[in-house]
Amino acid sequence: TTFVMEKSNVKGSMEQSDVSVEYSGYFRKNSVRLKDEYKDLHNMIRENARARGGFGADVEFISSQQLKTQHSNCEQLLYISPLSRIRHIWDALLMLCMGYVALVTVFLACTLGTYGADHWSFWVELFISLIFILDIGANCFTGYFHSDGSIELEIKEISKHYMKTWFVTDFIACLPWNGIARAIIDNPQVIFSYWSLLRFFFLLKLLKWPPIWQEIRISKLITLIELELRWKHSYFKLILLLVQTAFLSHWIACLFYFFARAQQVFNANLTWIDLTILPTLNLTEKYIAALYFSVYTVTTIGYGDIVPITNPERIYTCVAMIIGASAFATIVAAVSGVLSEITMNDVYYRTLLDSLSLYAGMHNIPKDLHFRIRRFFTHRRVYHPFIFEAELLG
């Protein structure tokens, strides 16, 4: 009965599909005005966030008066907002340093070993260590978010919180591990050594990548990029998964080459470099071969044309296969979840149309009415695909 009573409403709504072409043309002609209205809506949401004092609010709006009342003039100068532009620029610099460490430092540590001031990367890593040391000082004065979305303004509480959370990790990551390795070796003639792996402690800084990226995501620049491109957060998740897979493959490849090279230098054993590829290949070609082994290990394909020969290589390969299989299962599950988020609206309307067919067959709804209702939902799927409008406006 309810279905028949709503027939007139459906009939009136079906008239919208007859003017779909005109509607789409109107949308294209007024795209600039609609974009401005979209920006106004975005600003309104930010103003509401400011009024609540939660995530996405500008620190100048939230805490200017609180800083004046709670802090002295010196403390006001030292305090750094987690939402300020200078903090976002600093976080972006930290992410660049982390990317260099994850790619270049790991590669040089596994292929060249340790090196002195005559190598350009020595000074780059020294600069990165300086940046990480300065970051420790900056974190002692950077506010943090509470669970309710408010920002901590008291510098003493900020310092205590940092000492209990990230201080130890940041301190270990900021040490000049290349110089420490050379001091331990204490022989300028020895370059390649297992002590070179000490530089992997730089990678501890990558543990802060998720929180740093989370802070950068709420910056005005990233918000404007998302606004202009209208990217879904799921797209960023896919890109992040690809980056994580690339980093993991790169690390496994570098270490696979390192253990083979260590066997050649210290034990004079034949390795996969000697038996599976020509030893006369240059370093780039050897790295490509190791990366090829790494990718088919992580993806659980395993062609078998490059295989470990010595016991250390086999032990390392067992560890790499366990890590690769776990990472691959995690990535597949994450990608499935991201794809389901991207296609959420399509899945909703496909399920709705399938349910409509079952309902029409169960209640013997006339074909003409069934056709018009289906046409209405098809039109709505194309020109009004957003299914959470009530939740957003509510």
Short mmCIF file of C-alpha atoms in Angstrom, two decimals:
data_model
loop_
_atom_site.label_atom_id
_atom_site.label_comp_id
_atom_site.label_asym_id
_atom_site.label_seq_id
_atom_site.Cartn_x
_atom_site.Cartn_y
_atom_site.Cartn_z
CA THR A 1 0.00 0.00 0.00
CA THR A 2 2.79 2.38 0.87
CA PHE A 3 4.50 1.54 -2.41
CA VAL A 4 1.34 2.46 -4.39
CA MET A 5 0.84 5.65 -2.38
CA GLU A 6 4.34 6.79 -3.30
CA LYS A 7 3.65 6.11 -6.99
CA SER A 8 2.76 9.74 -7.64
CA ASN A 9 5.99 10.93 -6.03
CA VAL A 10 7.98 8.54 -8.18
CA LYS A 11 6.11 9.74 -11.26
CA GLY A 12 6.96 13.34 -10.47
CA SER A 13 10.58 12.46 -9.85
CA MET A 14 10.76 10.55 -13.13
CA GLU A 15 10.18 13.76 -15.00
CA GLN A 16 13.69 14.81 -14.00
CA SER A 17 15.18 12.11 -16.20
CA ASP A 18 13.55 13.67 -19.29
CA VAL A 19 15.65 16.78 -18.83
CA SER A 20 18.92 15.07 -17.98
CA VAL A 21 20.67 16.59 -20.99
CA GLU A 22 19.57 20.09 -20.08
CA TYR A 23 20.57 19.52 -16.48
CA SER A 24 24.04 18.32 -17.42
CA GLY A 25 24.45 21.28 -19.75
CA TYR A 26 23.41 23.64 -17.01
CA PHE A 27 25.94 22.02 -14.69
CA ARG A 28 28.76 22.52 -17.17
CA LYS A 29 27.83 26.13 -17.85
CA ASN A 30 27.72 26.94 -14.15
CA SER A 31 30.73 24.89 -13.05
CA VAL A 32 32.61 27.99 -11.89
CA ARG A 33 29.71 29.16 -9.75
CA LEU A 34 29.23 25.68 -8.32
CA LYS A 35 32.93 25.47 -7.46
CA ASP A 36 32.65 28.77 -5.57
CA GLU A 37 29.64 27.46 -3.70
CA TYR A 38 31.58 24.29 -2.92
CA LYS A 39 34.40 26.41 -1.47
CA ASP A 40 31.87 28.38 0.59
CA LEU A 41 30.53 25.10 1.97
CA HIS A 42 34.08 24.01 2.79
CA ASN A 43 34.76 27.29 4.60
CA MET A 44 31.51 26.91 6.54
CA ILE A 45 32.58 23.44 7.70
CA ARG A 46 35.95 24.82 8.79
CA GLU A 47 34.24 27.63 10.71
CA ASN A 48 32.11 25.05 12.52
CA ALA A 49 35.28 23.13 13.36
CA ARG A 50 36.85 26.31 14.66
CA ALA A 51 33.86 26.99 16.89
CA ARG A 52 34.15 23.47 18.34
CA GLY A 53 37.91 23.83 18.78
CA GLY A 54 38.50 20.44 17.18
CA PHE A 55 40.43 19.01 14.25
CA GLY A 56 40.75 21.21 11.20
CA ALA A 57 40.51 24.44 13.15
CA ASP A 58 43.07 27.22 12.75
CA VAL A 59 45.27 27.63 15.76
CA GLU A 60 45.11 31.43 15.51
CA PHE A 61 41.35 31.21 16.07
CA ILE A 62 41.43 28.53 18.76
CA SER A 63 44.27 29.40 21.07
CA SER A 64 45.31 33.03 20.64
CA GLN A 65 43.47 34.16 23.74
CA GLN A 66 44.45 31.05 25.70
CA LEU A 67 48.12 31.59 24.88
CA LYS A 68 47.94 35.15 26.19
CA THR A 69 46.33 34.09 29.45
CA GLN A 70 48.27 30.87 30.13
CA HIS A 71 51.78 31.66 28.84
CA SER A 72 54.35 34.33 29.45
CA ASN A 73 55.75 36.32 26.52
CA CYS A 74 58.72 33.94 26.25
CA GLU A 75 56.48 30.88 26.22
CA GLN A 76 54.29 32.46 23.56
CA LEU A 77 57.35 32.84 21.34
CA LEU A 78 58.53 29.26 21.95
CA TYR A 79 55.15 27.57 21.47
CA ILE A 80 54.64 25.93 18.07
CA SER A 81 51.17 25.10 16.87
CA PRO A 82 50.69 21.67 15.24
CA LEU A 83 48.49 23.44 12.66
CA SER A 84 50.78 26.35 11.89
CA ARG A 85 52.31 26.84 8.46
CA ILE A 86 55.88 26.70 9.76
CA ARG A 87 55.17 23.32 11.37
CA HIS A 88 53.72 21.95 8.14
CA ILE A 89 56.76 23.15 6.18
CA TRP A 90 59.03 21.53 8.76
CA ASP A 91 57.08 18.27 8.55
CA ALA A 92 57.38 18.32 4.77
CA LEU A 93 61.17 18.71 5.14
CA LEU A 94 61.21 15.79 7.57
CA MET A 95 59.33 13.63 5.09
CA LEU A 96 61.88 14.47 2.38
CA CYS A 97 64.69 13.47 4.74
CA MET A 98 62.87 10.23 5.58
CA GLY A 99 62.47 9.49 1.88
CA TYR A 100 66.20 10.02 1.32
CA VAL A 101 67.05 7.74 4.23
CA ALA A 102 64.61 5.04 3.10
CA LEU A 103 65.94 5.03 -0.47
CA VAL A 104 69.46 6.39 -0.78
CA THR A 105 70.97 5.74 2.65
CA VAL A 106 69.84 2.12 2.68
CA PHE A 107 71.17 1.59 -0.85
CA LEU A 108 74.58 3.11 -0.06
CA ALA A 109 74.89 1.24 3.24
CA CYS A 110 74.27 -2.11 1.53
CA THR A 111 76.37 -1.48 -1.59
CA LEU A 112 79.23 0.85 -0.63
CA GLY A 113 79.47 0.27 3.11
CA THR A 114 80.90 3.10 5.20
CA TYR A 115 82.59 6.18 3.73
CA GLY A 116 84.29 9.32 4.90
CA ALA A 117 84.07 13.04 4.23
CA ASP A 118 85.27 12.58 0.66
CA HIS A 119 81.88 11.13 -0.31
CA TRP A 120 78.96 13.48 -0.95
CA SER A 121 76.46 11.35 0.96
CA PHE A 122 78.51 11.76 4.14
CA TRP A 123 77.56 15.43 4.30
CA VAL A 124 73.96 14.77 3.30
CA GLU A 125 73.54 12.29 6.14
CA LEU A 126 75.23 14.72 8.52
CA PHE A 127 72.71 17.36 7.47
CA ILE A 128 69.84 14.90 8.00
CA SER A 129 71.15 14.06 11.49
CA LEU A 130 71.18 17.80 12.23
CA ILE A 131 67.58 18.11 11.01
CA PHE A 132 66.54 15.19 13.23
CA ILE A 133 68.28 16.79 16.23
CA LEU A 134 66.50 20.10 15.62
CA ASP A 135 63.25 18.18 15.33
CA ILE A 136 63.72 16.85 18.87
CA GLY A 137 63.91 20.42 20.12
CA ALA A 138 60.93 21.50 18.04
CA ASN A 139 58.80 18.63 19.32
CA CYS A 140 59.33 19.80 22.91
CA PHE A 141 57.42 22.99 22.05
CA THR A 142 54.86 21.69 19.54
CA GLY A 143 51.34 21.24 20.83
CA TYR A 144 49.56 17.95 20.37
CA PHE A 145 45.94 16.87 20.08
CA HIS A 146 44.01 15.29 22.90
CA SER A 147 41.50 12.51 22.25
CA ASP A 148 38.66 15.05 22.25
CA GLY A 149 40.34 17.11 19.50
CA SER A 150 41.57 19.95 21.71
CA ILE A 151 45.17 21.16 21.52
CA GLU A 152 47.57 21.08 24.46
CA LEU A 153 49.05 24.55 25.03
CA GLU A 154 51.12 24.04 28.19
CA ILE A 155 54.79 23.65 27.26
CA LYS A 156 55.62 21.56 30.33
CA GLU A 157 52.88 19.08 29.49
CA ILE A 158 53.99 19.05 25.86
CA SER A 159 57.58 18.20 26.86
CA LYS A 160 56.47 15.47 29.27
CA HIS A 161 54.22 13.93 26.63
CA TYR A 162 57.02 13.95 24.05
CA MET A 163 59.52 12.37 26.45
CA LYS A 164 57.07 9.54 27.14
CA THR A 165 56.24 8.87 23.48
CA TRP A 166 58.69 9.68 20.68
CA PHE A 167 61.86 10.95 22.37
CA VAL A 168 63.77 7.65 22.54
CA THR A 169 62.95 6.79 18.92
CA ASP A 170 63.92 10.24 17.67
CA PHE A 171 67.14 10.24 19.69
CA ILE A 172 68.31 6.91 18.26
CA ALA A 173 67.40 8.00 14.73
CA CYS A 174 69.34 11.29 14.94
CA LEU A 175 72.73 9.77 15.78
CA PRO A 176 75.42 9.88 13.02
CA TRP A 177 75.55 6.15 12.50
CA ASN A 178 77.95 6.28 9.56
CA GLY A 179 80.58 8.00 11.72
CA ILE A 180 79.88 5.59 14.58
CA ALA A 181 80.41 2.61 12.25
CA ARG A 182 83.72 4.02 10.98
CA ALA A 183 84.87 4.64 14.57
CA ILE A 184 84.05 1.05 15.51
CA ILE A 185 85.90 -0.36 12.48
CA ASP A 186 88.88 1.93 13.23
CA ASN A 187 90.54 1.08 9.92
CA PRO A 188 90.29 3.50 6.99
CA GLN A 189 91.17 0.69 4.59
CA VAL A 190 88.07 -1.32 5.54
CA ILE A 191 84.96 0.08 3.87
CA PHE A 192 82.52 -2.83 3.59
CA SER A 193 81.51 -4.25 6.97
CA TYR A 194 78.52 -5.57 8.86
CA TRP A 195 78.75 -2.42 10.97
CA SER A 196 77.36 -0.57 7.95
CA LEU A 197 73.93 -1.90 8.92
CA LEU A 198 73.96 0.43 11.92
CA ARG A 199 72.67 3.09 9.54
CA PHE A 200 69.38 1.22 9.38
CA PHE A 201 68.63 2.87 12.73
CA PHE A 202 67.84 5.95 10.64
CA LEU A 203 64.71 4.09 9.55
CA LEU A 204 63.26 4.38 13.05
CA LYS A 205 62.25 7.89 12.04
CA LEU A 206 59.84 6.33 9.54
CA LEU A 207 57.68 5.25 12.47
CA LYS A 208 56.59 8.89 12.67
CA TRP A 209 55.55 9.00 9.02
CA PRO A 210 51.82 8.25 9.71
CA PRO A 211 51.34 10.96 12.39
CA ILE A 212 53.36 13.50 10.39
CA TRP A 213 51.36 12.77 7.25
CA GLN A 214 48.15 13.05 9.28
CA GLU A 215 49.18 16.55 10.38
CA ILE A 216 50.10 17.55 6.82
CA ARG A 217 46.78 16.26 5.50
CA ILE A 218 44.84 18.82 7.56
CA SER A 219 46.94 21.70 6.25
CA LYS A 220 45.37 24.33 4.02
CA LEU A 221 47.51 23.35 1.01
CA ILE A 222 46.48 19.68 1.05
CA THR A 223 42.87 20.72 1.68
CA LEU A 224 42.94 23.00 -1.37
CA ILE A 225 44.49 20.21 -3.47
CA GLU A 226 41.75 17.81 -2.39
CA LEU A 227 39.21 20.54 -3.10
CA GLU A 228 40.44 21.24 -6.62
CA LEU A 229 41.07 17.63 -7.64
CA ARG A 230 38.11 16.27 -5.62
CA TRP A 231 40.17 13.27 -4.67
CA LYS A 232 38.81 10.73 -2.28
CA HIS A 233 40.83 9.74 0.74
CA SER A 234 40.82 6.21 -0.66
CA TYR A 235 43.06 7.34 -3.52
CA PHE A 236 45.66 8.52 -1.02
CA LYS A 237 45.43 5.14 0.69
CA LEU A 238 46.15 3.36 -2.59
CA ILE A 239 49.16 5.59 -3.26
CA LEU A 240 50.42 5.01 0.27
CA LEU A 241 50.13 1.24 -0.17
CA LEU A 242 52.13 1.42 -3.41
CA VAL A 243 54.82 3.50 -1.71
CA GLN A 244 55.03 1.06 1.20
CA THR A 245 55.35 -1.88 -1.19
CA ALA A 246 58.08 -0.10 -3.15
CA PHE A 247 60.04 0.68 0.03
CA LEU A 248 59.77 -2.90 1.29
CA SER A 249 60.93 -4.31 -2.06
CA HIS A 250 63.83 -1.85 -2.12
CA TRP A 251 64.99 -2.82 1.39
CA ILE A 252 64.80 -6.55 0.70
CA ALA A 253 66.75 -6.10 -2.54
CA CYS A 254 69.49 -4.04 -0.87
CA LEU A 255 69.94 -6.52 1.97
CA PHE A 256 69.93 -9.47 -0.47
CA TYR A 257 72.85 -7.87 -2.28
CA PHE A 258 74.56 -6.93 1.01
CA PHE A 259 74.68 -10.49 2.39
CA ALA A 260 75.99 -11.83 -0.90
CA ARG A 261 78.65 -9.12 -1.03
CA ALA A 262 79.62 -9.79 2.60
CA GLN A 263 80.17 -13.48 1.79
CA GLN A 264 82.44 -12.51 -1.09
CA VAL A 265 84.50 -10.07 0.99
CA PHE A 266 84.88 -11.96 4.28
CA ASN A 267 84.59 -15.65 3.37
CA ALA A 268 85.43 -15.67 -0.35
CA ASN A 269 82.37 -17.83 -0.99
CA LEU A 270 80.48 -18.14 -4.23
CA THR A 271 77.14 -16.34 -4.01
CA TRP A 272 74.09 -15.75 -6.18
CA ILE A 273 76.02 -12.91 -7.80
CA ASP A 274 78.66 -15.35 -9.08
CA LEU A 275 76.39 -18.23 -10.08
CA THR A 276 73.22 -16.64 -11.40
CA ILE A 277 74.43 -13.45 -13.11
CA LEU A 278 77.73 -12.32 -14.57
CA PRO A 279 80.04 -10.92 -11.86
CA THR A 280 81.24 -8.31 -14.34
CA LEU A 281 77.89 -6.52 -14.33
CA ASN A 282 77.92 -3.02 -12.90
CA LEU A 283 76.30 -2.08 -9.61
CA THR A 284 73.10 -0.81 -11.21
CA GLU A 285 72.53 -4.09 -13.06
CA LYS A 286 73.21 -6.10 -9.91
CA TYR A 287 70.71 -3.97 -8.00
CA ILE A 288 68.09 -4.54 -10.71
CA ALA A 289 68.65 -8.29 -10.39
CA ALA A 290 68.28 -8.08 -6.60
CA LEU A 291 65.16 -5.94 -6.97
CA TYR A 292 63.74 -8.52 -9.38
CA PHE A 293 64.31 -11.21 -6.73
CA SER A 294 62.73 -8.98 -4.09
CA VAL A 295 59.58 -8.23 -6.08
CA TYR A 296 58.82 -11.83 -6.94
CA THR A 297 59.48 -12.75 -3.30
CA VAL A 298 57.16 -10.09 -1.89
CA THR A 299 54.44 -10.93 -4.40
CA THR A 300 54.87 -14.68 -3.63
CA ILE A 301 55.48 -15.51 -7.32
CA GLY A 302 58.96 -17.01 -7.00
CA TYR A 303 60.36 -17.71 -10.48
CA GLY A 304 63.51 -19.32 -9.08
CA ASP A 305 66.05 -18.10 -11.64
CA ILE A 306 67.87 -16.12 -8.91
CA VAL A 307 68.37 -18.26 -5.80
CA PRO A 308 70.44 -18.00 -2.60
CA ILE A 309 73.59 -20.13 -2.48
CA THR A 310 75.26 -19.74 0.92
CA ASN A 311 73.69 -20.42 4.31
CA PRO A 312 73.52 -16.72 5.32
CA GLU A 313 71.73 -16.01 2.05
CA ARG A 314 69.27 -18.84 2.65
CA ILE A 315 68.57 -17.67 6.22
CA TYR A 316 67.99 -14.15 5.02
CA THR A 317 65.76 -15.39 2.20
CA CYS A 318 63.61 -17.33 4.70
CA VAL A 319 63.12 -14.16 6.74
CA ALA A 320 62.40 -12.16 3.58
CA MET A 321 59.77 -14.69 2.44
CA ILE A 322 58.00 -14.57 5.81
CA ILE A 323 57.99 -10.77 5.79
CA GLY A 324 57.01 -10.64 2.12
CA ALA A 325 54.12 -13.09 2.50
CA SER A 326 52.79 -11.21 5.54
CA ALA A 327 53.12 -7.87 3.77
CA PHE A 328 51.45 -9.20 0.62
CA ALA A 329 48.46 -10.55 2.59
CA THR A 330 48.14 -7.22 4.42
CA ILE A 331 48.34 -5.25 1.18
CA VAL A 332 45.73 -7.41 -0.56
CA ALA A 333 43.33 -6.98 2.37
CA ALA A 334 43.96 -3.22 2.47
CA VAL A 335 43.47 -2.83 -1.28
CA SER A 336 40.20 -4.75 -1.09
CA GLY A 337 38.99 -2.44 1.65
CA VAL A 338 40.02 0.67 -0.29
CA LEU A 339 38.31 -0.52 -3.48
CA SER A 340 35.12 -1.21 -1.56
CA GLU A 341 35.22 2.38 -0.26
CA ILE A 342 35.76 3.78 -3.75
CA THR A 343 32.85 1.81 -5.25
CA MET A 344 30.52 2.28 -2.28
CA ASN A 345 27.95 4.32 -4.21
CA ASP A 346 27.94 1.92 -7.16
CA VAL A 347 27.49 -1.07 -4.87
CA TYR A 348 24.61 0.69 -3.12
CA TYR A 349 22.70 1.37 -6.34
CA ARG A 350 23.41 -2.07 -7.81
CA THR A 351 22.04 -3.66 -4.66
CA LEU A 352 19.07 -1.31 -4.77
CA LEU A 353 18.22 -2.23 -8.38
CA ASP A 354 18.56 -5.95 -7.66
CA SER A 355 16.25 -5.60 -4.66
CA LEU A 356 13.79 -3.67 -6.83
CA SER A 357 13.65 -6.54 -9.34
CA LEU A 358 12.99 -9.06 -6.57
CA TYR A 359 10.34 -6.85 -5.01
CA ALA A 360 8.59 -6.22 -8.33
CA GLY A 361 8.46 -9.95 -9.09
CA MET A 362 7.20 -10.82 -5.61
CA HIS A 363 4.33 -8.28 -5.67
CA ASN A 364 3.48 -8.49 -9.39
CA ILE A 365 4.15 -4.80 -10.03
CA PRO A 366 3.22 -3.81 -13.60
CA LYS A 367 6.11 -3.71 -16.03
CA ASP A 368 5.42 -0.11 -16.96
CA LEU A 369 5.64 1.03 -13.35
CA HIS A 370 8.66 -1.19 -12.75
CA PHE A 371 10.35 0.32 -15.81
CA ARG A 372 9.71 3.89 -14.66
CA ILE A 373 10.94 3.23 -11.13
CA ARG A 374 14.08 1.57 -12.45
CA ARG A 375 14.64 4.48 -14.81
CA PHE A 376 14.29 6.88 -11.90
CA PHE A 377 16.94 5.07 -9.83
CA THR A 378 19.24 4.86 -12.86
CA HIS A 379 18.88 8.60 -13.39
CA ARG A 380 19.55 9.23 -9.70
CA ARG A 381 22.63 7.03 -9.79
CA VAL A 382 24.12 9.11 -12.64
CA TYR A 383 23.18 12.63 -11.56
CA HIS A 384 22.89 12.25 -7.80
CA PRO A 385 25.28 9.47 -6.76
CA PHE A 386 25.96 10.80 -3.27
CA ILE A 387 24.19 8.54 -0.77
CA PHE A 388 25.28 10.21 2.49
CA GLU A 389 23.81 13.64 1.98
CA ALA A 390 21.61 13.44 5.09
CA GLU A 391 24.60 12.45 7.27
CA LEU A 392 26.71 15.33 5.91
CA LEU A 393 24.04 18.00 6.35
CA GLY A 394 22.95 16.57 9.67
#
